[in-house]
Amino acid sequence: MFAGLMRQRWIRWDQFSTLAKPLRARLQAEVDLSWPAIIQSQGSSDGSTKHIFEMGDGRQIEGVHMPYDDRVTLCLSSQVGCAMGCTFCATGQMGIIRNLSSAEIVGQVVAMLNHHAHPLDRPVNLVFMGMGEPLHNFDHLMAAFEVLTDAEGLAIPPRRITVSTSGLVAGIQRMGSLARRPRLALSLNGTTDEHRSRIMPVNRVWGLEALAEALGRFPLQSGERITLEYVMLKGVTDSLEDARRLAAFARRFPSKVNLIPFNAHEGSGYEPPEESRIVAFCRCLSEAGLPVSVRRSRGQDVGGACGQLVREGQSRHPKIP
Ligand code: SAH
Ligand code: SF4
C-alpha cells in the first residue's frame, strides 16, 4: 500500500491519522521539500513554452521558457497566488496560497533548463515576473538567489536576474542594502495615487512619492537602471497625460521604461490599448529622453503571458482519494 501512496506526491502525510505523529511529520517534511516537477508543457507559436509545475504538496505554479537567438529568459514564480490583489492580474485574483521555498524557486530553473537540454555555454536570464510578489517572500527569494548565482550552484551572474515588484518599499530598501543583489524592476502601472490605488491596492500603503524616494536612494552600479514596467489598460492608464506623468516620475532616478500592453484574460473587465495609442505613448516617452521598449508578451496564445498565470481549481487542502 505504501509504495502506491508514495507515488502520489501531493498526499498530506500530516493528516494520515493511522501513522505515528513524528513519522507523519517527517514524511510530510520530505514531500514539502521536494522539488517542483513539470507536469504539463505548452509550446506557443512564438517559440516560448509555458510549464506547469507540481510541488510536493500538490500545489501548482507556472514558469515560462523564452528562447532568443543567443540566450534564454526564464520567467519564474515566487509564490502560489499573490496577496497584492492588483485588479488587472489573473494571479492577483487567486489570492495568496503560500510562499515558495527557496528549493522550489531554484527547482523551476533546473527543471526548465533540463527539459530544454539547455547548452551550458548559453546565457540564462531570470525574471521574477511569474506568479507572486517576490519581495513578499524576501528570505526565500534571496536564499534562492545565492544558490542561483554561486559558482558552486548555477553560476548565473546577478546582473542577469531581475526581480519585479509591485512596490513594497520595505523590501526595496532591504534589497538595496545587500552587497550582492538582483536587478530591480518596479510595476508602476499608474501615474497618480488615485489611479494607481484603484488598480494596485498596495499603493494605499506605499504611494508614488514613497516609491520615488525609495528608488532615488536605491544604490545602483554604474550603468545600471531601474526598469519601470507600465501595463497599458485601454481608457484607464493609456492617456498621453499618463505618459507625461510617467516621464516625470522616471526622470527622478536612472531608469528605463517597459510598456506592457494589457494581456486579456477572462472576467478582468479591462481591454488592451489601441495600437496607435501604444505608438503615441511610446513616442511621448522617448521624446522626453527616456529609454523605452514595448513588451510584446510571449506565450499569449497558451495563457503564459504577463498576468495570465493562474492555476484554476486548486483546492486549499488536496484530499486523499
Ligand atoms: N508581482 C510582481 C511580479 C509579477 S507580475 C509585480 O507585480 O511586479 C509581472 C508583471 O506583469 C508586472 O509588471 C505586472 O504589472 C504585469 N501584469 C500583470 N497582469 C498583467 C496583464 N494582464 N497584462 C499585462 N501585464 C500584466
Ligand atoms: Fe501580484 Fe504582481 Fe499580479 Fe499584482 S501584478 S497581483 S503584485 S503578481
Short mmCIF file of C-alpha atoms in Angstrom, two decimals, residues 106-222:
data_model
loop_
_atom_site.label_atom_id
_atom_site.label_comp_id
_atom_site.label_asym_id
_atom_site.label_seq_id
_atom_site.Cartn_x
_atom_site.Cartn_y
_atom_site.Cartn_z
CA VAL A 106 15.68 27.10 -7.78
CA GLY A 107 13.86 23.92 -8.83
CA GLN A 108 11.89 25.76 -11.51
CA VAL A 109 15.16 26.88 -13.13
CA VAL A 110 16.77 23.45 -13.00
CA ALA A 111 13.65 21.72 -14.32
CA MET A 112 13.23 24.13 -17.25
CA LEU A 113 16.91 24.03 -18.23
CA ASN A 114 16.90 20.23 -18.11
CA HIS A 115 13.63 19.97 -20.01
CA HIS A 116 15.02 22.08 -22.85
CA ALA A 117 18.50 20.48 -22.72
CA HIS A 118 19.98 23.93 -22.29
CA PRO A 119 23.57 24.17 -23.58
CA LEU A 120 25.84 25.17 -20.71
CA ASP A 121 27.61 27.95 -22.62
CA ARG A 122 24.38 29.78 -23.45
CA PRO A 123 23.49 32.67 -21.12
CA VAL A 124 20.43 32.41 -18.90
CA ASN A 125 18.37 35.40 -17.77
CA LEU A 126 15.91 35.04 -14.94
CA VAL A 127 12.96 37.34 -14.35
CA PHE A 128 10.70 37.04 -11.32
CA MET A 129 7.62 38.06 -13.27
CA GLY A 130 5.54 34.92 -12.92
CA MET A 131 3.09 34.21 -10.13
CA GLY A 132 3.51 36.10 -6.88
CA GLU A 133 5.15 39.15 -5.38
CA PRO A 134 8.83 38.23 -4.92
CA LEU A 135 9.57 40.82 -2.22
CA HIS A 136 6.68 39.40 -0.18
CA ASN A 137 8.76 36.21 0.04
CA PHE A 138 12.05 38.02 0.62
CA ASP A 139 14.06 35.48 2.64
CA HIS A 140 13.35 32.50 0.39
CA LEU A 141 13.91 34.64 -2.70
CA MET A 142 17.33 35.79 -1.53
CA ALA A 143 18.35 32.28 -0.39
CA ALA A 144 17.45 31.09 -3.90
CA PHE A 145 19.42 34.00 -5.38
CA GLU A 146 22.53 32.80 -3.51
CA VAL A 147 22.23 29.29 -4.97
CA LEU A 148 21.43 30.58 -8.45
CA THR A 149 24.45 32.88 -8.52
CA ASP A 150 27.02 30.87 -6.54
CA ALA A 151 29.91 29.40 -8.53
CA GLU A 152 29.11 26.04 -6.91
CA GLY A 153 25.44 26.49 -7.73
CA LEU A 154 24.10 27.60 -11.11
CA ALA A 155 26.69 30.41 -11.51
CA ILE A 156 24.22 32.83 -13.10
CA PRO A 157 25.59 36.39 -12.89
CA PRO A 158 23.49 38.60 -10.55
CA ARG A 159 23.02 41.18 -13.33
CA ARG A 160 21.10 38.57 -15.32
CA ILE A 161 18.48 38.20 -12.58
CA THR A 162 15.63 40.72 -12.31
CA VAL A 163 13.13 40.97 -9.50
CA SER A 164 9.89 42.74 -10.36
CA THR A 165 7.90 44.23 -7.51
CA SER A 166 4.54 45.90 -7.19
CA GLY A 167 6.24 48.41 -4.89
CA LEU A 168 6.92 47.02 -1.42
CA VAL A 169 9.13 49.84 -0.17
CA ALA A 170 10.40 47.93 2.87
CA GLY A 171 11.55 45.12 0.54
CA ILE A 172 13.12 47.55 -1.93
CA GLN A 173 15.14 49.09 0.90
CA ARG A 174 16.19 45.67 2.18
CA MET A 175 17.29 44.60 -1.28
CA GLY A 176 19.18 47.87 -1.78
CA SER A 177 21.21 47.24 1.36
CA LEU A 178 22.62 43.93 0.09
CA ALA A 179 26.14 43.71 -1.30
CA ARG A 180 25.06 41.17 -3.92
CA ARG A 181 21.56 41.51 -5.27
CA PRO A 182 19.41 41.10 -8.35
CA ARG A 183 18.35 43.99 -10.59
CA LEU A 184 15.17 45.81 -9.72
CA ALA A 185 12.03 46.39 -11.75
CA LEU A 186 9.01 48.29 -10.44
CA SER A 187 5.50 47.74 -11.77
CA LEU A 188 4.34 51.34 -11.85
CA ASN A 189 1.11 50.97 -13.85
CA GLY A 190 -0.45 54.20 -12.57
CA THR A 191 0.74 57.80 -12.58
CA THR A 192 -1.44 59.40 -9.88
CA ASP A 193 -2.07 57.97 -6.41
CA GLU A 194 -5.78 57.96 -7.10
CA HIS A 195 -5.44 55.91 -10.28
CA ARG A 196 -2.72 53.62 -9.02
CA SER A 197 -4.55 52.82 -5.75
CA ARG A 198 -7.61 51.86 -7.76
CA ILE A 199 -5.77 49.15 -9.70
CA MET A 200 -2.97 48.31 -7.22
CA PRO A 201 -4.18 48.23 -3.58
CA VAL A 202 -0.53 48.21 -2.35
CA ASN A 203 -0.36 51.87 -3.41
CA ARG A 204 -2.53 52.75 -0.40
CA VAL A 205 0.36 51.68 1.82
CA TRP A 206 3.26 52.98 -0.27
CA GLY A 207 2.21 55.76 -2.61
CA LEU A 208 4.07 57.26 -5.55
CA GLU A 209 6.13 59.72 -3.50
CA ALA A 210 7.36 56.98 -1.14
CA LEU A 211 8.23 54.86 -4.18
CA ALA A 212 10.11 57.65 -5.96
CA GLU A 213 12.12 58.35 -2.80
CA ALA A 214 12.98 54.67 -2.28
CA LEU A 215 14.04 54.29 -5.90
CA GLY A 216 16.05 57.53 -5.77
CA ARG A 217 18.00 56.13 -2.80
CA PHE A 218 18.43 52.65 -4.27
CA PRO A 219 22.20 52.22 -4.75
CA LEU A 220 22.87 51.48 -8.43
CA GLN A 221 26.04 50.26 -10.08
CA SER A 222 27.48 52.31 -12.91
#
